[in-house]
């Protein structure tokens, strides 16, 4: 198969697609990968042909303030709207033009996009299945589809039960559409109109379900039930972490974890510039607990953790920039995280419960789902105190959270290898779709 893969230039979005690209190229498929220049080397290492997004759709996810000025000053729903508009809607038209150009130059058997790559949406809206190649979405985000059974995406509210909750959900959808989400819907409508695409701006959060198939890298046990969820949505569970290579050296303190209760803390790979947000409160809060704290910085120099902790790291803390999750998670009892979707899914797939403290992007929604599923504690802030983290870790160590995480992990394991399923889905989609009629 000749395939086009498309991703926003954000680590948590592009990384799963690079893993998919590597699997597909290894299986002999021809893959062209459209994403940000920052990820060129990783795409090429996966065996795919790299194509850069145009400048007006490309940005550095490690320096979002340069792309979204004053981002750090925004809070709550205002921050959600600002992030979504800047990272996903502003690039939509340029993404669409790049995809159109590639479709003119190549005859693709199928297109695969991470679900927030909205540049595929105009094609999905303008061209019917059968008139074009199949377009499959891969989602490393919580389900955003609106439903009477769930609160709207954004406020991070549990779905509730019964008729009163359904009335609340309807009211919230109306209230947000007329208030905080109004500029979001307006920007969405403008972006679609620029591409000549039909579409109702108020269905922005339903946009991922317009894919011919949407493959969700999660489990249904971690997602709110929705009677409206279409048959095109399939849960595959998370992509499995690659086994640590034999030549990857683990830290010289690795043996210190033997026989210990291990708490791993991470701020992911985007919101990791300020270690005082979560890593320092965790290290300081657990300094007198009978645990070993393993902090990973996601690429930020380790010295930043020392500074955030006042210059001295407690004796029960260990710090590294990266440790392969295939090595770390089997030795971990609790993960403390700001709620990055991929890391949360991998933690639960390993049967490890969580303490979550997220405030940006989709992280509050991720945290709310984990708490609702019973696999962790949601601190409901991005800047918890050391005491709050300590209480959360104690609760998870003493409570039912581990058994619930293990139950969900067992359900994920039954699905099989998501990479093999993705290839099978693509082959089936191509074999059942007639060759596309060029649209140019």
Short mmCIF file of C-alpha atoms in Angstrom, two decimals:
data_model
loop_
_atom_site.label_atom_id
_atom_site.label_comp_id
_atom_site.label_asym_id
_atom_site.label_seq_id
_atom_site.Cartn_x
_atom_site.Cartn_y
_atom_site.Cartn_z
CA UNK A 1 0.00 0.00 0.00
CA UNK A 2 1.03 3.59 -0.58
CA UNK A 3 -0.02 5.62 2.43
CA UNK A 4 -0.05 9.24 3.53
CA UNK A 5 0.29 9.85 7.28
CA UNK A 6 -0.46 13.30 8.70
CA UNK A 7 0.14 14.73 12.17
CA UNK A 8 0.20 18.00 14.03
CA UNK A 9 3.76 18.83 15.18
CA UNK A 10 3.12 17.89 18.81
CA UNK A 11 5.04 15.05 20.45
CA UNK A 12 2.02 13.28 21.95
CA UNK A 13 0.28 13.38 18.56
CA UNK A 14 3.15 12.66 16.17
CA UNK A 15 4.91 10.02 18.28
CA UNK A 16 2.16 7.36 17.98
CA UNK A 17 1.97 7.93 14.22
CA UNK A 18 5.74 7.53 13.90
CA UNK A 19 5.40 4.18 15.68
CA UNK A 20 2.64 3.26 13.22
CA UNK A 21 4.79 4.42 10.29
CA UNK A 22 7.71 2.25 11.44
CA UNK A 23 5.43 -0.79 11.67
CA UNK A 24 3.95 -0.15 8.23
CA UNK A 25 7.28 0.43 6.50
CA UNK A 26 8.71 -2.68 8.12
CA UNK A 27 5.77 -4.60 6.65
CA UNK A 28 6.75 -3.33 3.19
CA UNK A 29 4.34 -0.44 2.74
CA UNK A 30 5.33 2.90 1.16
CA UNK A 31 4.70 5.71 3.64
CA UNK A 32 4.86 9.47 3.13
CA UNK A 33 4.65 11.40 6.42
CA UNK A 34 3.48 15.03 6.64
CA UNK A 35 4.37 16.80 9.89
CA UNK A 36 6.62 19.45 11.46
CA UNK A 37 10.30 19.87 10.57
CA UNK A 38 11.30 19.16 14.16
CA UNK A 39 10.35 15.51 13.67
CA UNK A 40 12.07 14.91 10.32
CA UNK A 41 14.84 12.72 11.71
CA UNK A 42 12.43 10.53 13.67
CA UNK A 43 10.16 10.10 10.65
CA UNK A 44 13.08 9.12 8.44
CA UNK A 45 14.41 6.74 11.10
CA UNK A 46 11.01 5.03 10.89
CA UNK A 47 11.62 4.38 7.19
CA UNK A 48 9.04 6.89 5.93
CA UNK A 49 9.48 9.73 3.45
CA UNK A 50 9.29 13.05 5.30
CA UNK A 51 7.35 16.05 3.98
CA UNK A 52 7.35 19.27 5.99
CA UNK A 53 4.21 21.14 6.92
CA UNK A 54 4.12 24.69 5.54
CA UNK A 55 5.46 27.35 7.89
CA UNK A 56 1.98 28.65 8.72
CA UNK A 57 1.07 25.20 10.11
CA UNK A 58 4.40 24.36 11.76
CA UNK A 59 5.51 25.25 15.27
CA UNK A 60 7.78 24.01 18.04
CA UNK A 61 5.81 22.18 20.70
CA UNK A 62 8.62 22.84 23.19
CA UNK A 63 8.16 26.61 22.74
CA UNK A 64 4.42 27.10 22.47
CA UNK A 65 4.68 30.61 23.90
CA UNK A 66 6.34 31.66 20.63
CA UNK A 67 3.35 30.35 18.68
CA UNK A 68 0.73 31.30 21.27
CA UNK A 69 1.85 34.50 23.04
CA UNK A 70 0.64 34.91 26.64
CA UNK A 71 -0.46 31.28 26.73
CA UNK A 72 0.80 30.80 30.28
CA UNK A 73 -1.43 33.59 31.60
CA UNK A 74 -4.68 31.92 30.52
CA UNK A 75 -6.70 29.69 32.81
CA UNK A 76 -9.67 27.33 32.69
CA UNK A 77 -11.87 27.25 29.61
CA UNK A 78 -10.19 30.36 28.24
CA UNK A 79 -6.92 28.40 28.10
CA UNK A 80 -8.66 25.44 26.45
CA UNK A 81 -10.16 27.63 23.73
CA UNK A 82 -6.90 29.51 23.17
CA UNK A 83 -4.85 26.30 22.87
CA UNK A 84 -7.30 24.55 20.54
CA UNK A 85 -7.65 27.59 18.31
CA UNK A 86 -3.92 28.19 18.03
CA UNK A 87 -2.63 24.63 17.78
CA UNK A 88 -5.37 22.99 15.69
CA UNK A 89 -7.66 25.53 14.00
CA UNK A 90 -5.16 28.17 12.91
CA UNK A 91 -3.17 25.59 10.91
CA UNK A 92 -6.24 23.91 9.35
CA UNK A 93 -6.28 25.65 5.96
CA UNK A 94 -2.52 25.35 5.43
CA UNK A 95 -2.65 21.67 6.41
CA UNK A 96 -5.45 21.13 3.91
CA UNK A 97 -3.49 22.78 1.10
CA UNK A 98 -0.47 20.60 1.88
CA UNK A 99 -2.59 17.44 1.78
CA UNK A 100 -4.23 18.52 -1.47
CA UNK A 101 -0.81 19.09 -3.05
CA UNK A 102 0.38 15.63 -2.02
CA UNK A 103 -2.78 14.01 -3.34
CA UNK A 104 -2.17 15.70 -6.69
CA UNK A 105 1.37 14.36 -6.82
CA UNK A 106 0.71 10.81 -5.59
CA UNK A 107 -1.92 8.12 -5.85
CA UNK A 108 -2.47 7.03 -2.26
CA UNK A 109 -4.28 3.85 -1.31
CA UNK A 110 -5.28 5.38 2.03
CA UNK A 111 -4.65 8.38 4.26
CA UNK A 112 -4.07 8.14 8.01
CA UNK A 113 -4.33 11.20 10.23
CA UNK A 114 -4.01 11.70 13.94
CA UNK A 115 -7.46 12.81 14.97
CA UNK A 116 -6.57 16.44 15.74
CA UNK A 117 -5.02 17.01 12.29
CA UNK A 118 -7.99 19.03 11.09
CA UNK A 119 -6.54 19.62 7.63
CA UNK A 120 -8.16 16.36 6.54
CA UNK A 121 -11.62 17.53 7.55
CA UNK A 122 -12.42 19.54 4.38
CA UNK A 123 -11.70 16.46 2.26
CA UNK A 124 -13.90 14.32 4.50
CA UNK A 125 -16.71 16.86 4.20
CA UNK A 126 -16.41 17.56 0.47
CA UNK A 127 -15.70 14.08 -0.93
CA UNK A 128 -17.82 11.05 -0.24
CA UNK A 129 -16.39 7.60 0.54
CA UNK A 130 -15.93 5.73 -2.72
CA UNK A 131 -15.02 8.94 -4.53
CA UNK A 132 -11.67 9.10 -2.73
CA UNK A 133 -9.18 6.96 -0.88
CA UNK A 134 -10.22 5.82 2.62
CA UNK A 135 -9.25 8.24 5.40
CA UNK A 136 -8.60 6.67 8.80
CA UNK A 137 -8.11 8.59 12.04
CA UNK A 138 -5.89 7.48 14.90
CA UNK A 139 -6.74 9.20 18.17
CA UNK A 140 -4.32 9.77 21.04
CA UNK A 141 -6.89 12.00 22.74
CA UNK A 142 -9.97 11.39 24.86
CA UNK A 143 -13.20 11.00 22.89
CA UNK A 144 -14.62 14.48 22.33
CA UNK A 145 -17.95 13.59 20.70
CA UNK A 146 -20.90 15.43 22.19
CA UNK A 147 -23.56 13.33 23.85
CA UNK A 148 -26.56 13.61 26.09
CA UNK A 149 -24.83 11.02 28.27
CA UNK A 150 -21.65 13.06 28.88
CA UNK A 151 -20.77 16.59 29.83
CA UNK A 152 -19.25 18.62 26.97
CA UNK A 153 -15.51 18.36 26.41
CA UNK A 154 -13.55 21.06 28.22
CA UNK A 155 -14.89 21.49 31.78
CA UNK A 156 -13.62 18.01 32.78
CA UNK A 157 -16.88 17.01 34.47
CA UNK A 158 -17.89 13.43 35.17
CA UNK A 159 -20.85 12.32 33.03
CA UNK A 160 -23.35 11.74 35.82
CA UNK A 161 -26.33 9.39 35.66
CA UNK A 162 -30.04 9.64 35.12
CA UNK A 163 -32.37 12.26 33.61
CA UNK A 164 -31.11 15.13 35.77
CA UNK A 165 -27.57 14.65 34.49
CA UNK A 166 -28.80 14.46 30.90
CA UNK A 167 -30.62 17.75 31.36
CA UNK A 168 -27.42 19.23 32.83
CA UNK A 169 -25.41 18.02 29.84
CA UNK A 170 -27.82 19.60 27.36
CA UNK A 171 -27.80 22.87 29.29
CA UNK A 172 -24.00 22.93 29.47
CA UNK A 173 -23.68 22.36 25.73
CA UNK A 174 -25.98 25.31 25.05
CA UNK A 175 -24.33 27.54 27.63
CA UNK A 176 -20.79 26.86 26.40
CA UNK A 177 -21.80 27.35 22.75
CA UNK A 178 -23.19 30.80 23.52
CA UNK A 179 -20.38 31.72 25.90
CA UNK A 180 -16.81 30.41 26.29
CA UNK A 181 -16.83 28.26 23.13
CA UNK A 182 -18.36 30.88 20.86
CA UNK A 183 -14.98 32.15 19.53
CA UNK A 184 -13.85 28.56 19.02
CA UNK A 185 -16.85 27.72 16.87
CA UNK A 186 -16.46 30.97 14.94
CA UNK A 187 -12.81 30.18 14.16
CA UNK A 188 -13.79 26.66 13.12
CA UNK A 189 -16.46 27.94 10.76
CA UNK A 190 -14.05 30.46 9.24
CA UNK A 191 -11.38 27.79 8.69
CA UNK A 192 -13.85 25.46 6.96
CA UNK A 193 -15.17 28.29 4.80
CA UNK A 194 -11.62 29.19 3.72
CA UNK A 195 -11.29 25.63 2.40
CA UNK A 196 -14.69 25.69 0.71
CA UNK A 197 -15.96 22.97 3.01
CA UNK A 198 -19.49 22.62 4.31
CA UNK A 199 -19.95 22.07 8.00
CA UNK A 200 -21.78 23.26 11.07
CA UNK A 201 -19.27 25.07 13.31
CA UNK A 202 -21.02 23.90 16.50
CA UNK A 203 -20.08 20.30 15.77
CA UNK A 204 -16.36 21.02 16.26
CA UNK A 205 -15.97 18.42 19.00
CA UNK A 206 -17.66 15.82 16.78
CA UNK A 207 -15.18 16.40 13.94
CA UNK A 208 -12.99 13.34 14.65
CA UNK A 209 -15.96 11.04 14.06
CA UNK A 210 -16.14 12.18 10.40
CA UNK A 211 -13.21 9.84 9.64
CA UNK A 212 -14.19 6.73 7.73
CA UNK A 213 -12.81 4.89 10.75
CA UNK A 214 -11.52 6.33 14.02
CA UNK A 215 -9.09 4.08 15.90
CA UNK A 216 -8.97 5.11 19.55
CA UNK A 217 -5.68 4.36 21.34
CA UNK A 218 -7.47 3.74 24.60
CA UNK A 219 -9.91 1.32 26.18
CA UNK A 220 -13.69 1.73 26.52
CA UNK A 221 -13.26 1.29 30.28
CA UNK A 222 -11.46 4.67 30.31
CA UNK A 223 -14.08 6.52 28.28
CA UNK A 224 -17.53 7.84 29.14
CA UNK A 225 -20.38 5.80 27.59
CA UNK A 226 -22.15 7.62 24.75
CA UNK A 227 -25.21 6.27 23.01
CA UNK A 228 -24.31 8.46 20.01
CA UNK A 229 -20.85 6.96 19.51
CA UNK A 230 -20.74 5.76 15.93
CA UNK A 231 -19.80 2.32 14.66
CA UNK A 232 -16.80 3.90 12.95
CA UNK A 233 -15.08 4.27 16.37
CA UNK A 234 -12.96 1.32 17.51
CA UNK A 235 -10.92 1.03 20.71
CA UNK A 236 -7.50 -0.57 20.23
CA UNK A 237 -5.76 0.25 23.50
CA UNK A 238 -2.40 2.05 23.60
CA UNK A 239 0.54 1.26 21.38
CA UNK A 240 2.93 -0.93 23.32
CA UNK A 241 6.19 0.69 24.42
CA UNK A 242 9.20 -0.55 22.51
CA UNK A 243 11.45 -2.86 24.48
CA UNK A 244 14.55 -1.12 25.75
CA UNK A 245 17.48 -1.71 23.41
CA UNK A 246 20.34 -3.72 24.79
CA UNK A 247 22.72 -0.80 24.28
CA UNK A 248 20.51 1.67 26.20
CA UNK A 249 22.18 2.12 29.57
CA UNK A 250 19.91 2.38 32.58
CA UNK A 251 20.94 4.78 35.37
CA UNK A 252 23.71 3.63 37.66
CA UNK A 253 21.24 3.84 40.57
CA UNK A 254 18.82 1.35 38.93
CA UNK A 255 19.49 -1.33 41.56
CA UNK A 256 18.30 1.10 44.26
CA UNK A 257 14.73 0.27 43.18
CA UNK A 258 15.04 -3.38 44.17
CA UNK A 259 12.48 -4.28 46.83
CA UNK A 260 11.22 -0.69 47.13
CA UNK A 261 7.86 0.98 46.60
CA UNK A 262 8.50 3.11 43.51
CA UNK A 263 6.65 6.34 42.69
CA UNK A 264 7.37 7.68 39.22
CA UNK A 265 6.70 11.37 38.51
CA UNK A 266 6.67 13.04 35.11
CA UNK A 267 5.56 16.30 33.51
CA UNK A 268 5.69 14.81 30.03
CA UNK A 269 7.47 16.37 27.07
CA UNK A 270 5.61 19.68 26.61
CA UNK A 271 4.74 21.18 30.00
CA UNK A 272 8.14 20.38 31.46
CA UNK A 273 9.96 23.72 31.52
CA UNK A 274 8.89 24.57 35.09
CA UNK A 275 9.74 21.69 37.42
CA UNK A 276 8.08 23.44 40.36
CA UNK A 277 4.66 22.56 38.92
CA UNK A 278 4.64 18.84 39.72
CA UNK A 279 8.05 17.16 39.88
CA UNK A 280 9.41 19.27 42.76
CA UNK A 281 6.19 19.05 44.85
CA UNK A 282 6.24 15.27 44.43
CA UNK A 283 9.90 14.89 45.37
CA UNK A 284 9.59 17.23 48.36
CA UNK A 285 6.23 15.88 49.50
CA UNK A 286 7.44 12.29 49.52
CA UNK A 287 10.87 13.04 51.01
CA UNK A 288 10.01 11.35 54.33
CA UNK A 289 7.85 8.55 52.90
CA UNK A 290 9.11 4.97 52.63
CA UNK A 291 9.29 5.10 48.83
CA UNK A 292 11.79 5.74 46.05
CA UNK A 293 10.74 8.64 43.79
CA UNK A 294 11.90 8.33 40.19
CA UNK A 295 11.52 11.59 38.26
CA UNK A 296 12.01 11.86 34.51
CA UNK A 297 12.29 15.30 32.95
CA UNK A 298 11.30 14.53 29.37
CA UNK A 299 14.50 16.06 28.02
CA UNK A 300 14.85 19.04 30.36
CA UNK A 301 18.31 19.04 32.01
CA UNK A 302 18.37 17.27 35.36
CA UNK A 303 19.83 20.39 37.00
CA UNK A 304 16.42 22.03 36.62
CA UNK A 305 15.01 19.58 39.16
CA UNK A 306 17.77 20.38 41.64
CA UNK A 307 17.02 24.09 41.33
CA UNK A 308 13.28 23.53 41.68
CA UNK A 309 13.89 21.55 44.88
CA UNK A 310 15.97 24.33 46.41
CA UNK A 311 19.35 22.95 45.40
CA UNK A 312 19.16 19.61 47.24
CA UNK A 313 17.47 16.39 46.16
CA UNK A 314 16.19 14.23 49.06
CA UNK A 315 17.93 10.91 49.54
CA UNK A 316 14.95 8.87 48.36
CA UNK A 317 14.71 10.63 44.95
CA UNK A 318 16.36 9.69 41.67
CA UNK A 319 16.27 11.83 38.51
CA UNK A 320 16.91 11.12 34.82
CA UNK A 321 15.95 12.77 31.55
CA UNK A 322 14.50 9.59 30.03
CA UNK A 323 13.99 6.00 31.13
CA UNK A 324 12.29 3.51 28.76
CA UNK A 325 8.80 2.79 30.03
CA UNK A 326 9.24 -0.86 29.11
CA UNK A 327 11.86 -0.97 31.87
CA UNK A 328 10.38 1.53 34.35
CA UNK A 329 6.66 0.77 34.51
CA UNK A 330 7.00 -2.89 35.58
CA UNK A 331 8.91 -1.63 38.64
CA UNK A 332 6.50 1.23 39.43
CA UNK A 333 3.73 1.21 42.05
CA UNK A 334 2.25 4.68 41.39
CA UNK A 335 2.66 7.19 38.57
CA UNK A 336 2.29 10.90 39.38
CA UNK A 337 1.65 12.78 36.15
CA UNK A 338 0.20 15.95 34.67
CA UNK A 339 -2.03 13.75 32.52
CA UNK A 340 -0.46 13.33 29.10
CA UNK A 341 -2.75 10.93 27.24
CA UNK A 342 -0.11 8.51 25.97
CA UNK A 343 1.74 8.14 29.26
CA UNK A 344 -1.50 7.63 31.16
CA UNK A 345 -2.63 4.89 28.78
CA UNK A 346 0.73 3.11 29.03
CA UNK A 347 0.69 3.31 32.82
CA UNK A 348 -2.74 1.72 33.05
CA UNK A 349 -1.81 -0.86 30.40
CA UNK A 350 0.96 -1.87 32.81
CA UNK A 351 -1.56 -2.07 35.66
CA UNK A 352 -0.14 0.98 37.45
CA UNK A 353 -2.59 3.43 39.13
CA UNK A 354 -2.08 7.17 38.96
CA UNK A 355 -2.17 10.50 40.76
CA UNK A 356 -3.04 13.18 38.20
CA UNK A 357 -2.45 16.93 38.28
CA UNK A 358 -3.15 18.43 34.85
CA UNK A 359 -4.28 21.90 33.81
CA UNK A 360 -3.42 22.37 30.11
CA UNK A 361 -4.51 20.97 26.73
CA UNK A 362 -6.65 17.84 27.21
CA UNK A 363 -5.00 16.87 30.50
CA UNK A 364 -7.90 17.80 32.83
CA UNK A 365 -10.21 15.64 30.71
CA UNK A 366 -7.74 12.74 30.85
CA UNK A 367 -7.49 13.07 34.63
CA UNK A 368 -11.27 13.18 35.02
CA UNK A 369 -11.67 9.95 33.04
CA UNK A 370 -9.06 8.08 35.08
CA UNK A 371 -10.74 9.14 38.33
CA UNK A 372 -14.18 8.20 36.95
CA UNK A 373 -12.83 4.77 35.97
CA UNK A 374 -11.45 4.24 39.48
CA UNK A 375 -7.83 3.86 38.36
CA UNK A 376 -6.42 6.94 40.05
CA UNK A 377 -6.84 10.15 42.04
CA UNK A 378 -7.45 13.50 40.31
CA UNK A 379 -5.93 16.43 42.22
CA UNK A 380 -7.82 18.86 39.92
CA UNK A 381 -4.96 21.32 39.63
CA UNK A 382 -1.78 21.68 37.61
CA UNK A 383 0.20 23.03 40.55
CA UNK A 384 -0.51 20.83 43.59
CA UNK A 385 1.13 21.36 46.94
CA UNK A 386 3.58 18.76 48.26
CA UNK A 387 0.96 17.79 50.85
CA UNK A 388 -1.70 17.24 48.19
CA UNK A 389 0.60 14.96 46.20
CA UNK A 390 1.53 13.01 49.33
CA UNK A 391 -2.12 12.47 50.26
CA UNK A 392 -2.88 11.36 46.71
CA UNK A 393 -0.02 8.85 46.64
CA UNK A 394 -0.98 7.47 50.05
CA UNK A 395 -4.59 7.03 48.94
CA UNK A 396 -3.57 5.20 45.77
CA UNK A 397 -1.16 2.92 47.63
CA UNK A 398 -3.81 1.97 50.21
CA UNK A 399 -6.93 1.88 48.07
CA UNK A 400 -8.53 -0.19 45.34
CA UNK A 401 -6.88 1.75 42.53
CA UNK A 402 -4.24 -0.86 41.73
CA UNK A 403 -6.77 -3.65 41.26
CA UNK A 404 -8.89 -1.43 39.01
CA UNK A 405 -5.87 -0.47 36.90
CA UNK A 406 -5.01 -4.16 36.57
CA UNK A 407 -8.59 -4.96 35.47
CA UNK A 408 -8.40 -2.36 32.71
CA UNK A 409 -4.93 -3.58 31.74
CA UNK A 410 -6.31 -7.10 31.33
CA UNK A 411 -9.09 -5.78 29.08
CA UNK A 412 -6.52 -3.88 26.98
CA UNK A 413 -4.37 -6.98 26.60
CA UNK A 414 -7.28 -8.96 25.10
CA UNK A 415 -7.42 -6.61 22.09
CA UNK A 416 -4.07 -7.82 20.81
CA UNK A 417 -1.34 -5.78 19.13
CA UNK A 418 -2.79 -2.43 17.98
CA UNK A 419 -0.14 -2.10 15.24
CA UNK A 420 -1.23 -5.33 13.61
CA UNK A 421 -4.86 -4.24 13.90
CA UNK A 422 -4.10 -0.89 12.27
CA UNK A 423 -2.46 -2.60 9.30
CA UNK A 424 -5.39 -5.02 9.00
CA UNK A 425 -7.92 -2.17 9.12
CA UNK A 426 -6.06 -0.30 6.39
CA UNK A 427 -5.86 -3.35 4.16
CA UNK A 428 -9.58 -4.02 4.62
CA UNK A 429 -10.46 -0.38 3.91
CA UNK A 430 -8.39 -0.35 0.74
CA UNK A 431 -9.73 -3.67 -0.52
CA UNK A 432 -13.35 -2.64 -0.04
CA UNK A 433 -13.01 0.84 -1.58
CA UNK A 434 -12.87 1.36 -5.31
CA UNK A 435 -9.91 3.34 -6.63
CA UNK A 436 -10.43 7.05 -5.88
CA UNK A 437 -11.52 9.43 -8.58
CA UNK A 438 -9.01 12.31 -8.72
CA UNK A 439 -10.60 15.53 -7.53
CA UNK A 440 -8.35 17.92 -9.47
#
